[in-house]
Short mmCIF file of C-alpha atoms in Angstrom, two decimals:
data_model
loop_
_atom_site.label_atom_id
_atom_site.label_comp_id
_atom_site.label_asym_id
_atom_site.label_seq_id
_atom_site.Cartn_x
_atom_site.Cartn_y
_atom_site.Cartn_z
CA MET A 23 -1.14 -1.82 12.66
CA LYS A 24 -1.80 -3.21 9.21
CA ASN A 25 -5.07 -1.31 9.23
CA ASN A 26 -3.36 1.94 10.23
CA ARG A 27 -0.84 1.64 7.43
CA ILE A 28 -3.68 1.37 4.94
CA ILE A 29 -5.53 4.30 6.49
CA LEU A 30 -2.50 6.56 6.25
CA SER A 31 -2.15 5.65 2.60
CA VAL A 32 -5.84 6.37 2.12
CA GLY A 33 -5.23 9.87 3.43
CA ILE A 34 -2.28 10.53 1.16
CA LEU A 35 -2.73 8.75 -2.13
CA LEU A 36 0.60 9.97 -3.40
CA VAL A 37 3.44 9.03 -1.14
CA LEU A 38 7.08 8.49 -1.86
CA VAL A 39 6.52 5.27 -3.75
CA CYS A 40 4.13 6.97 -6.14
CA VAL A 41 6.88 9.37 -7.13
CA CYS A 42 9.40 6.54 -7.13
CA LEU A 43 7.27 4.54 -9.55
CA SER A 44 8.82 6.16 -12.58
CA ALA A 45 12.23 5.18 -11.25
CA ILE A 46 11.01 1.60 -11.36
CA LEU A 47 9.01 1.69 -14.57
CA VAL A 48 10.77 4.35 -16.60
CA VAL A 49 14.25 3.12 -17.36
CA GLY A 50 17.13 4.44 -19.38
CA GLY A 51 16.87 4.55 -23.12
CA GLY A 52 13.16 5.31 -23.14
CA ALA A 53 11.92 1.78 -22.33
CA TYR A 54 8.52 2.00 -20.69
CA LEU A 55 6.19 -0.37 -18.90
CA LEU A 56 3.82 -0.53 -21.83
CA GLY A 57 5.19 -1.73 -25.11
CA LYS A 58 4.62 0.50 -28.13
CA GLU A 59 2.35 -2.04 -29.77
CA ARG A 60 0.03 -2.07 -26.74
CA ILE A 61 -0.30 1.70 -26.70
CA VAL A 62 -0.85 1.97 -30.43
CA GLY A 63 -3.35 -0.87 -30.28
CA LEU A 64 -5.44 1.03 -27.79
CA PHE A 65 -4.91 4.52 -29.16
CA PRO A 66 -4.54 4.60 -32.98
CA SER A 67 -1.43 6.56 -33.92
CA ALA A 68 -3.39 8.55 -36.47
CA THR A 69 -5.27 10.32 -33.69
CA LEU A 70 -2.85 10.19 -30.76
CA ALA A 71 0.77 10.72 -31.65
CA PRO A 72 3.49 11.26 -29.07
CA ALA A 73 4.24 14.87 -28.19
CA PRO A 74 6.96 16.69 -30.13
CA SER A 75 10.49 16.35 -28.80
CA THR A 76 11.00 20.11 -28.26
CA PRO A 77 8.95 21.28 -25.27
CA THR A 78 7.81 24.74 -24.30
CA PRO A 79 10.15 26.18 -21.65
CA LEU A 80 8.74 25.51 -18.20
CA PRO A 81 8.43 28.25 -15.56
CA THR A 82 9.49 27.80 -11.95
CA LEU A 83 6.84 27.73 -9.26
CA ALA A 84 9.19 29.16 -6.66
CA GLU A 85 9.45 32.40 -8.64
CA SER A 86 5.80 32.54 -9.61
CA ILE A 87 3.80 31.57 -6.50
CA PRO A 88 3.65 35.06 -4.95
CA THR A 89 2.39 36.62 -8.18
CA PRO A 90 -1.41 37.17 -8.21
CA VAL A 91 -3.20 35.75 -11.22
CA GLY A 92 -6.67 35.98 -12.65
CA THR A 93 -9.02 33.08 -13.31
CA PRO A 94 -7.06 29.95 -14.23
CA THR A 95 -7.78 27.96 -17.35
CA SER A 96 -11.04 26.02 -17.47
CA GLY A 97 -11.42 23.26 -14.93
CA VAL A 98 -8.80 24.62 -12.51
CA GLU A 99 -9.75 26.46 -9.35
CA THR A 100 -6.93 27.96 -7.30
CA PRO A 101 -7.53 28.35 -3.54
CA GLU A 102 -5.96 31.29 -1.74
CA ALA A 103 -4.53 29.11 1.02
CA SER A 104 -1.38 27.88 -0.65
CA GLY A 105 -0.34 30.55 -3.12
CA LYS A 106 -1.19 31.26 -6.71
CA ILE A 107 -0.54 29.06 -9.68
CA PRO A 108 1.06 31.04 -12.52
CA PRO A 109 -0.98 31.10 -15.73
CA GLU A 110 1.67 29.15 -17.65
CA VAL A 111 1.57 26.30 -15.15
CA ALA A 112 -2.22 26.40 -14.92
CA ALA A 113 -2.35 26.04 -18.70
CA GLN A 114 -0.06 23.00 -18.53
CA LEU A 115 -2.19 21.43 -15.82
CA ASP A 116 -5.30 22.01 -17.88
CA THR A 117 -3.65 20.42 -20.92
CA ILE A 118 -2.52 17.37 -18.93
CA GLN A 119 -6.05 16.99 -17.56
CA GLY A 120 -7.45 16.80 -21.06
CA GLN A 121 -4.78 14.34 -22.16
CA VAL A 122 -5.30 12.05 -19.17
CA SER A 123 -9.08 12.20 -19.54
CA ARG A 124 -8.71 11.16 -23.16
CA ILE A 125 -6.33 8.30 -22.36
CA ARG A 126 -8.50 7.07 -19.54
CA GLY A 127 -11.78 7.47 -21.39
CA LEU A 128 -13.41 9.25 -18.44
CA GLU A 129 -15.14 12.62 -18.41
CA GLN A 130 -13.38 15.41 -16.53
CA PRO A 131 -15.01 16.78 -13.37
CA ASP A 132 -16.67 20.17 -13.81
CA SER A 133 -13.87 21.69 -11.77
CA ILE A 134 -11.00 20.62 -9.59
CA SER A 135 -9.39 22.62 -6.83
CA ILE A 136 -5.61 22.89 -6.96
CA SER A 137 -3.22 24.19 -4.30
CA VAL A 138 0.51 24.77 -4.44
CA LEU A 139 2.56 23.61 -1.46
CA THR A 140 6.23 23.88 -0.68
CA THR A 141 7.88 20.82 0.81
CA GLU A 142 7.81 22.43 4.25
CA GLN A 143 4.10 23.25 3.88
CA LEU A 144 3.47 19.65 2.89
CA ARG A 145 5.28 18.42 5.98
CA GLN A 146 3.12 20.63 8.16
CA LYS A 147 -0.02 19.48 6.36
CA VAL A 148 0.88 15.83 6.93
CA GLU A 149 1.32 16.52 10.63
CA ASP A 150 -1.85 18.61 10.91
CA ASP A 151 -4.22 16.58 8.73
CA PHE A 152 -3.03 12.99 8.71
CA LEU A 153 -0.87 12.34 11.77
CA VAL A 154 -2.60 14.62 14.27
CA ASP A 155 -4.71 11.74 15.64
CA TYR A 156 -1.83 9.27 15.61
CA THR A 157 -0.92 9.45 19.28
CA GLU A 158 2.17 8.20 21.07
CA ALA A 159 0.03 5.40 22.52
CA ASP A 160 -1.13 4.42 19.03
CA VAL A 161 2.47 4.35 17.81
CA GLU A 162 3.56 2.26 20.77
CA ASP A 163 0.77 -0.27 20.18
CA ASP A 164 1.53 -0.47 16.46
CA VAL A 165 5.19 -1.17 17.14
CA ARG A 166 4.16 -3.88 19.58
CA VAL A 167 1.94 -5.53 16.97
CA LEU A 168 4.55 -5.39 14.23
CA SER A 169 7.33 -6.62 16.51
CA ALA A 170 5.08 -9.48 17.65
CA PHE A 171 5.12 -10.76 14.08
CA GLY A 172 8.84 -10.10 13.72
CA LEU A 173 8.49 -7.21 11.30
CA LEU A 174 9.89 -4.44 13.51
CA GLU A 175 12.31 -4.08 16.39
CA PRO A 176 10.45 -3.22 19.64
CA ASP A 177 12.12 0.19 19.99
CA TYR A 178 11.67 1.37 16.39
CA ASP A 179 10.71 5.06 15.83
CA LEU A 180 7.69 4.42 13.60
CA TYR A 181 6.16 7.88 13.90
CA GLY A 182 9.39 9.55 12.85
CA LEU A 183 9.62 7.27 9.84
CA TYR A 184 6.07 8.03 8.70
CA LEU A 185 6.60 11.76 9.06
CA GLU A 186 9.82 11.72 7.07
CA LEU A 187 8.63 9.19 4.50
CA TYR A 188 5.38 10.94 3.69
CA THR A 189 7.23 14.19 3.02
CA GLU A 190 10.33 12.91 1.20
CA GLN A 191 10.38 13.82 -2.49
CA ILE A 192 6.60 14.06 -2.95
CA ALA A 193 5.78 15.99 -6.09
CA GLY A 194 2.01 16.16 -5.62
CA TYR A 195 -1.03 14.27 -4.39
CA TYR A 196 -4.79 14.13 -4.60
CA ASP A 197 -6.86 14.37 -1.41
CA ILE A 198 -9.85 12.15 -2.07
CA ASP A 199 -11.82 13.45 0.93
CA LYS A 200 -11.52 17.09 -0.06
CA ASP A 201 -11.48 16.42 -3.81
CA GLU A 202 -8.46 18.69 -3.97
CA MET A 203 -5.16 18.41 -5.83
CA TYR A 204 -1.90 19.53 -4.26
CA VAL A 205 1.03 20.40 -6.49
CA VAL A 206 4.10 20.11 -4.31
CA GLN A 207 7.11 21.88 -5.69
CA ASP A 208 9.80 24.26 -4.51
CA GLU A 209 11.47 24.78 -7.86
CA ALA A 210 10.69 23.86 -11.46
CA PHE A 211 7.45 22.43 -12.80
CA ALA A 212 9.25 19.94 -15.02
CA GLY A 213 9.03 16.33 -16.23
CA PRO A 214 8.69 14.65 -12.81
CA GLN A 215 5.96 17.08 -11.75
CA ARG A 216 4.10 16.79 -15.06
CA SER A 217 4.21 12.99 -14.92
CA THR A 218 3.09 13.02 -11.30
CA TYR A 219 0.19 15.29 -12.15
CA ALA A 220 -0.93 12.84 -14.85
CA HIS A 221 -0.95 10.13 -12.18
CA GLU A 222 -2.76 12.20 -9.58
CA PHE A 223 -5.37 13.59 -11.94
CA THR A 224 -6.27 9.97 -12.71
CA HIS A 225 -7.32 9.71 -9.06
CA ALA A 226 -9.66 12.66 -9.53
CA LEU A 227 -11.17 10.94 -12.58
CA GLN A 228 -11.56 7.69 -10.64
CA ASN A 229 -13.33 9.41 -7.80
CA SER A 230 -15.61 11.38 -10.11
CA ALA A 231 -16.57 8.33 -12.16
CA HIS A 232 -16.77 5.69 -9.44
CA ASP A 233 -17.23 7.51 -6.10
CA VAL A 234 -14.42 5.45 -4.63
CA ARG A 235 -15.04 6.23 -0.96
CA LYS A 236 -18.73 5.35 -1.00
CA THR A 237 -19.23 2.61 -3.57
CA LEU A 238 -16.00 0.72 -2.85
CA ASN A 239 -16.09 1.08 0.96
CA TYR A 240 -12.65 2.66 0.74
CA ASN A 241 -12.80 4.63 3.96
CA GLU A 242 -11.22 4.69 7.38
CA GLU A 243 -14.08 2.94 9.16
CA TYR A 244 -14.26 -0.01 6.79
CA CYS A 245 -10.48 -0.32 6.49
CA LYS A 246 -10.31 -0.90 10.22
CA VAL A 247 -12.64 -3.86 9.78
CA ASP A 248 -11.23 -5.29 6.55
CA SER A 249 -7.73 -4.11 5.73
CA GLU A 250 -7.34 -6.81 3.07
CA HIS A 251 -10.24 -5.31 1.14
CA CYS A 252 -8.70 -1.85 1.33
CA ALA A 253 -5.25 -3.07 0.30
CA ALA A 254 -6.83 -4.65 -2.78
CA ILE A 255 -8.82 -1.50 -3.59
CA GLN A 256 -5.72 0.63 -3.17
CA ALA A 257 -3.83 -1.65 -5.56
CA LEU A 258 -6.61 -1.26 -8.14
CA ILE A 259 -6.61 2.54 -7.75
CA GLU A 260 -2.85 3.01 -7.81
CA GLY A 261 -2.27 0.40 -10.49
CA ASP A 262 -4.83 2.14 -12.69
CA ALA A 263 -3.24 5.55 -12.11
CA SER A 264 0.25 4.18 -12.72
CA LEU A 265 -0.78 2.53 -15.99
CA THR A 266 -2.41 5.78 -17.08
CA GLU A 267 0.73 7.71 -16.13
CA GLN A 268 2.85 5.40 -18.26
CA SER A 269 0.44 5.85 -21.16
CA TRP A 270 0.77 9.61 -20.77
CA LEU A 271 4.56 9.32 -20.73
CA TYR A 272 4.53 7.48 -24.05
CA LEU A 273 1.84 9.52 -25.78
CA TYR A 274 2.46 13.03 -24.54
CA ALA A 275 5.69 13.44 -22.60
CA THR A 276 8.53 15.12 -24.44
CA ASP A 277 12.10 13.92 -24.72
CA GLU A 278 12.99 16.67 -22.28
CA ASP A 279 10.35 15.43 -19.83
CA ARG A 280 11.86 11.96 -19.96
CA GLN A 281 15.39 13.20 -19.54
CA GLU A 282 14.35 15.35 -16.59
CA ILE A 283 12.71 12.30 -15.02
CA GLU A 284 15.85 10.23 -15.47
CA ASP A 285 17.98 13.02 -14.05
CA TYR A 286 15.59 13.48 -11.14
CA TYR A 287 15.80 9.86 -10.05
CA ALA A 288 19.53 9.74 -10.62
CA THR A 289 20.02 12.54 -8.08
CA THR A 290 17.05 12.13 -5.71
CA ASP A 291 17.88 11.46 -2.08
CA LEU A 292 15.95 8.36 -1.03
CA SER A 293 17.81 7.89 2.23
CA VAL A 294 14.66 7.88 4.37
CA TYR A 295 13.00 5.23 2.23
CA ASP A 296 16.22 3.21 2.08
CA SER A 297 16.46 3.30 5.88
CA ALA A 298 12.90 2.02 6.38
CA PRO A 299 12.34 -1.54 7.61
CA ALA A 300 12.46 -4.09 4.81
CA PHE A 301 8.80 -5.06 5.09
CA LEU A 302 7.66 -1.43 4.86
CA GLN A 303 9.77 -0.79 1.78
CA GLU A 304 8.05 -3.72 0.09
CA ASP A 305 4.63 -2.87 1.47
CA PHE A 306 4.68 0.72 0.24
CA LEU A 307 5.51 -0.52 -3.24
CA PHE A 308 2.84 -3.22 -3.27
CA THR A 309 -0.10 -1.15 -4.46
CA TYR A 310 1.98 0.35 -7.25
CA SER A 311 4.11 -2.50 -8.59
CA GLN A 312 1.72 -5.40 -7.97
CA GLY A 313 -1.19 -3.06 -8.63
CA VAL A 314 0.17 -2.34 -12.11
CA ASP A 315 0.51 -6.06 -12.83
CA PHE A 316 -3.07 -6.60 -11.76
CA VAL A 317 -4.62 -3.82 -13.85
CA LEU A 318 -2.40 -4.66 -16.81
CA THR A 319 -4.01 -8.10 -16.84
CA LEU A 320 -7.42 -6.42 -16.99
CA PHE A 321 -6.16 -3.98 -19.62
CA GLU A 322 -5.09 -6.85 -21.85
CA GLU A 323 -8.57 -8.35 -21.53
CA GLY A 324 -10.42 -5.21 -22.59
CA GLY A 325 -8.48 -1.97 -22.19
CA PHE A 326 -9.43 0.69 -19.69
CA GLU A 327 -13.10 -0.23 -20.09
CA ARG A 328 -12.32 -3.55 -18.45
CA ILE A 329 -10.49 -1.73 -15.65
CA ASP A 330 -13.55 0.47 -15.12
CA GLN A 331 -15.67 -2.66 -14.74
CA ALA A 332 -13.45 -3.71 -11.84
CA TYR A 333 -14.68 -0.72 -9.86
CA SER A 334 -18.14 -2.28 -9.91
CA ASP A 335 -16.78 -5.69 -8.88
CA PRO A 336 -13.54 -4.83 -7.07
CA PRO A 337 -10.82 -7.21 -5.88
CA VAL A 338 -11.18 -8.15 -2.23
CA SER A 339 -7.81 -9.54 -1.19
CA THR A 340 -4.09 -9.21 -1.77
CA GLU A 341 -4.27 -12.79 -3.07
CA GLN A 342 -6.36 -11.60 -6.03
CA ILE A 343 -3.90 -8.77 -6.68
CA LEU A 344 -0.92 -11.13 -6.59
CA HIS A 345 -2.74 -13.69 -8.76
CA PRO A 346 -5.01 -11.81 -11.19
CA GLU A 347 -6.23 -15.11 -12.63
CA ARG A 348 -8.02 -15.72 -9.32
CA TYR A 349 -10.02 -12.52 -9.65
CA PRO A 350 -12.97 -12.25 -9.20
CA ASP A 351 -13.98 -15.81 -8.29
CA ASP A 352 -11.52 -16.83 -5.56
CA ASP A 353 -12.88 -15.02 -2.50
CA PRO A 354 -11.22 -15.48 0.91
CA VAL A 355 -12.65 -17.91 3.43
CA ALA A 356 -14.13 -16.07 6.40
CA VAL A 357 -12.28 -16.99 9.62
CA GLU A 358 -13.23 -15.75 13.07
CA LEU A 359 -11.34 -15.78 16.34
CA PRO A 360 -13.02 -15.36 19.73
CA ASP A 361 -11.98 -12.83 22.32
CA ILE A 362 -9.17 -14.39 24.35
CA SER A 363 -8.57 -11.46 26.68
CA GLU A 364 -9.58 -13.43 29.80
CA LEU A 365 -8.29 -16.89 28.91
CA LEU A 366 -5.00 -16.61 30.79
CA GLY A 367 -6.55 -15.54 34.09
CA ARG A 368 -5.15 -12.02 33.83
CA ASP A 369 -6.17 -9.03 31.78
CA LEU A 370 -5.00 -8.88 28.21
CA ARG A 371 -5.58 -5.68 26.25
CA GLU A 372 -6.44 -6.18 22.61
CA LEU A 373 -4.12 -4.19 20.36
CA ASP A 374 -5.28 -5.29 16.94
CA ARG A 375 -7.19 -7.94 15.04
CA GLY A 376 -7.90 -8.50 11.38
CA VAL A 377 -6.82 -10.47 8.33
CA MET A 378 -3.14 -11.00 7.58
CA GLY A 379 -3.62 -11.99 3.94
CA GLU A 380 -1.24 -13.65 1.51
CA TRP A 381 0.92 -10.54 1.11
CA TYR A 382 1.66 -10.02 4.79
CA THR A 383 2.17 -13.75 5.27
CA TYR A 384 4.90 -13.50 2.66
CA LEU A 385 6.39 -10.39 4.30
CA ILE A 386 6.63 -12.08 7.70
CA LEU A 387 8.64 -14.91 6.20
CA ALA A 388 10.79 -12.91 3.76
CA ARG A 389 11.13 -9.38 5.17
CA GLY A 390 11.33 -9.69 8.95
CA SER A 391 13.52 -7.44 11.06
CA ASP A 392 15.89 -10.36 11.75
CA LYS A 393 17.81 -10.57 8.48
CA VAL A 394 19.33 -13.94 9.34
CA SER A 395 15.97 -15.70 9.59
CA ARG A 396 14.50 -14.34 6.35
CA ILE A 397 13.33 -17.04 3.98
CA LYS A 398 14.30 -16.80 0.31
CA ASP A 399 11.75 -14.86 -1.73
CA SER A 400 10.76 -17.81 -3.90
CA GLN A 401 10.26 -20.10 -0.91
CA ALA A 402 8.34 -17.49 1.08
CA ALA A 403 6.10 -16.72 -1.90
CA ALA A 404 5.41 -20.42 -2.47
CA ALA A 405 4.62 -20.93 1.22
CA ALA A 406 2.15 -18.02 1.25
CA GLU A 407 0.55 -18.72 -2.12
CA GLY A 408 -1.89 -21.37 -0.93
CA TRP A 409 -3.51 -18.88 1.46
CA GLY A 410 -7.28 -19.20 1.61
CA GLY A 411 -8.27 -16.98 4.54
CA ASP A 412 -7.18 -16.12 8.05
CA SER A 413 -7.82 -14.20 11.24
CA TYR A 414 -5.28 -12.80 13.67
CA ALA A 415 -5.48 -11.13 17.07
CA VAL A 416 -2.77 -9.42 19.11
CA TYR A 417 -3.04 -8.63 22.82
CA TRP A 418 -0.73 -6.94 25.28
CA ASP A 419 0.01 -8.72 28.55
CA GLU A 420 0.83 -5.89 30.93
CA GLU A 421 1.95 -8.24 33.68
CA ALA A 422 4.45 -10.04 31.45
CA GLU A 423 5.13 -6.91 29.34
CA MET A 424 4.85 -9.06 26.23
CA PRO A 425 2.43 -9.53 23.33
CA VAL A 426 0.11 -12.49 22.97
CA THR A 427 -0.66 -13.38 19.37
CA VAL A 428 -2.90 -15.83 17.56
CA LEU A 429 -3.01 -16.37 13.78
CA LEU A 430 -5.39 -19.00 12.39
CA THR A 431 -5.02 -19.61 8.65
CA ILE A 432 -7.13 -21.72 6.32
CA TRP A 433 -5.24 -22.94 3.26
CA ASP A 434 -6.55 -23.89 -0.17
CA ALA A 435 -5.49 -27.51 0.31
CA THR A 436 -3.82 -29.78 2.83
CA GLU A 437 -0.64 -29.63 0.75
CA ASP A 438 -0.59 -25.84 1.01
CA ALA A 439 -0.93 -26.00 4.80
CA ALA A 440 1.93 -28.51 4.92
CA GLU A 441 4.14 -26.31 2.76
CA PHE A 442 3.60 -23.30 5.00
CA TYR A 443 4.14 -25.45 8.10
CA ASN A 444 7.47 -26.80 6.84
CA THR A 445 8.66 -23.37 5.67
CA PHE A 446 7.72 -21.79 8.99
CA LYS A 447 9.61 -24.53 10.82
CA ASN A 448 12.78 -23.54 8.95
CA PHE A 449 12.03 -19.89 9.68
CA GLY A 450 11.36 -20.60 13.36
CA ASP A 451 14.44 -22.75 13.90
CA ILE A 452 16.60 -19.84 12.78
CA ARG A 453 14.67 -17.06 14.50
CA TYR A 454 13.67 -18.76 17.75
CA GLY A 455 16.20 -21.57 18.18
CA PRO A 456 15.82 -25.36 18.26
CA SER A 457 12.24 -26.61 18.02
CA THR A 458 10.38 -29.35 19.85
CA THR A 459 8.00 -31.49 17.84
CA SER A 460 4.85 -32.93 19.39
CA ALA A 461 1.62 -34.41 18.11
CA GLY A 462 0.20 -31.97 15.58
CA GLY A 463 2.70 -29.19 16.07
CA ILE A 464 6.02 -27.56 16.80
CA SER A 465 7.06 -25.31 19.65
CA TRP A 466 10.00 -23.07 20.45
CA ASP A 467 11.30 -21.63 23.69
CA ALA A 468 12.18 -18.24 22.23
CA GLY A 469 13.58 -16.68 25.40
CA SER A 470 12.72 -12.98 25.52
CA LEU A 471 10.28 -13.52 22.65
CA GLY A 472 8.22 -15.95 24.74
CA SER A 473 6.86 -19.35 23.80
CA VAL A 474 6.00 -19.92 20.13
CA SER A 475 3.82 -22.74 18.81
CA LEU A 476 2.70 -23.75 15.33
CA LEU A 477 0.02 -26.39 14.84
CA ARG A 478 -1.31 -27.97 11.65
CA SER A 479 -4.25 -30.23 10.93
CA GLY A 480 -5.70 -30.78 7.48
CA ASP A 481 -5.97 -27.44 5.73
CA TRP A 482 -5.40 -25.13 8.71
CA THR A 483 -2.45 -23.85 10.70
CA LEU A 484 -2.39 -22.04 14.04
CA TRP A 485 0.47 -19.79 15.14
CA VAL A 486 0.44 -18.83 18.84
CA THR A 487 2.93 -16.69 20.76
CA ALA A 488 2.57 -16.23 24.52
CA PRO A 489 4.78 -15.34 27.50
CA THR A 490 5.12 -18.97 28.65
CA ALA A 491 4.63 -22.47 27.29
CA SER A 492 1.75 -23.04 29.70
CA ASP A 493 0.07 -19.86 28.43
CA ALA A 494 0.40 -21.10 24.85
CA THR A 495 -0.99 -24.52 25.78
CA LEU A 496 -3.96 -22.94 27.54
CA LEU A 497 -4.76 -20.78 24.51
CA ILE A 498 -4.57 -23.75 22.14
CA GLN A 499 -6.76 -25.88 24.39
CA SER A 500 -9.34 -23.09 24.71
CA LEU A 501 -9.52 -22.57 20.96
CA SER A 502 -9.92 -26.30 20.45
CA ALA A 503 -12.65 -26.49 23.07
CA GLU A 504 -14.58 -23.74 21.31
CA SER A 505 -14.46 -25.77 18.08
CA ILE A 506 -12.47 -23.04 16.36
CA LEU A 507 -9.85 -25.47 15.11
CA GLY A 508 -10.61 -28.10 12.53
CA VAL A 509 -14.05 -26.71 11.71
CA ARG A 510 -14.74 -24.83 8.47
#
């Protein structure tokens, strides 16, 4: 499931959280993410002054889309499929492209294709292009995986959430596969849309300069194999675009743009996002908020040139995003789990396997579906911080109608493993009930959730969930027999 979440985000690089970013970073009174001294230090005020406070009146796309136009301004191609862009808007897009290119220090593509979509057209496009292959069976399996780790309730409508979330208040996005920009707007092309376009055009510059899909292995096939890698790449991409957007807001946005943005977020309906599971709310924000922190560290080392260098030596884990000081030297430890589908003497169908990573380890502890058992943010973050590498596998036991899960984690030090072990014990005692301690581990009889065990030895921990205690014991013994445990 973690892989699928990344893949969906790959398909739509601007989702709700991208539009919401300004609500997080642009606050009342004109305070922006980047301090004035940082902007001026990078872009001398003598050559790049902020835009004048009185803007040119902006046209409305809703009134102008049906009107045929001639050739747009240089660099903008307008497909027939989604309506025409009025000349006034095309001119603004062209201007923003030049401004963003200058901020980012990257050459503009020879041309970029732009389409206009209404919100309803966007919804249909999401269904047709990005969710068409996401079958009911896929959804069911994803819910099973997420509920196995306590992140979702077993009956949650995940498909419905994705459909609503990916079409709620999206002002535009860049399709990296088609190299096409979509301007999504039913009414005015105003501050929020202009700011969003600055963000999304940065993606076009990134792709043109660095061939993101090919050189960074940022594609569906590789993301299925290494979702941690793709989460880190996505954080680099979105953090870069968000930092560029904030630079554009300071250097070029007008007072009216900023007021329109404030007004937009003061009145925007975020009910779908607010109703999403806690872990998904945090996870959707990760590549933007933590991504900005990561690229800002690079920016302070050497401006956007240093950020460009990261595309040649990209981050490879959420740990590196969360702790920029560990980039690029602290690579994850490779951990492998064998196929356990036949270990219980009955068929187990593999649903998912991959790397959980520091970020999802934190989410499991702090943002589970059971609010009562959530660990405090500071404690959960401290427990996850010593992460060094892991491997998880989730199977479905049709006979028991329950998941079977295994998560083997290698920690940076014995102390880190102990900290996670003790924190998980507190988490488990609340979520699963009273625990039983034995040599090397803890176990819980979790009733309808099955039998849960957590083992620790040296710098590793093993979390196993199975239908019965005997199933869990058999899995642990088999893993030990295959020298998986205790061997680096």
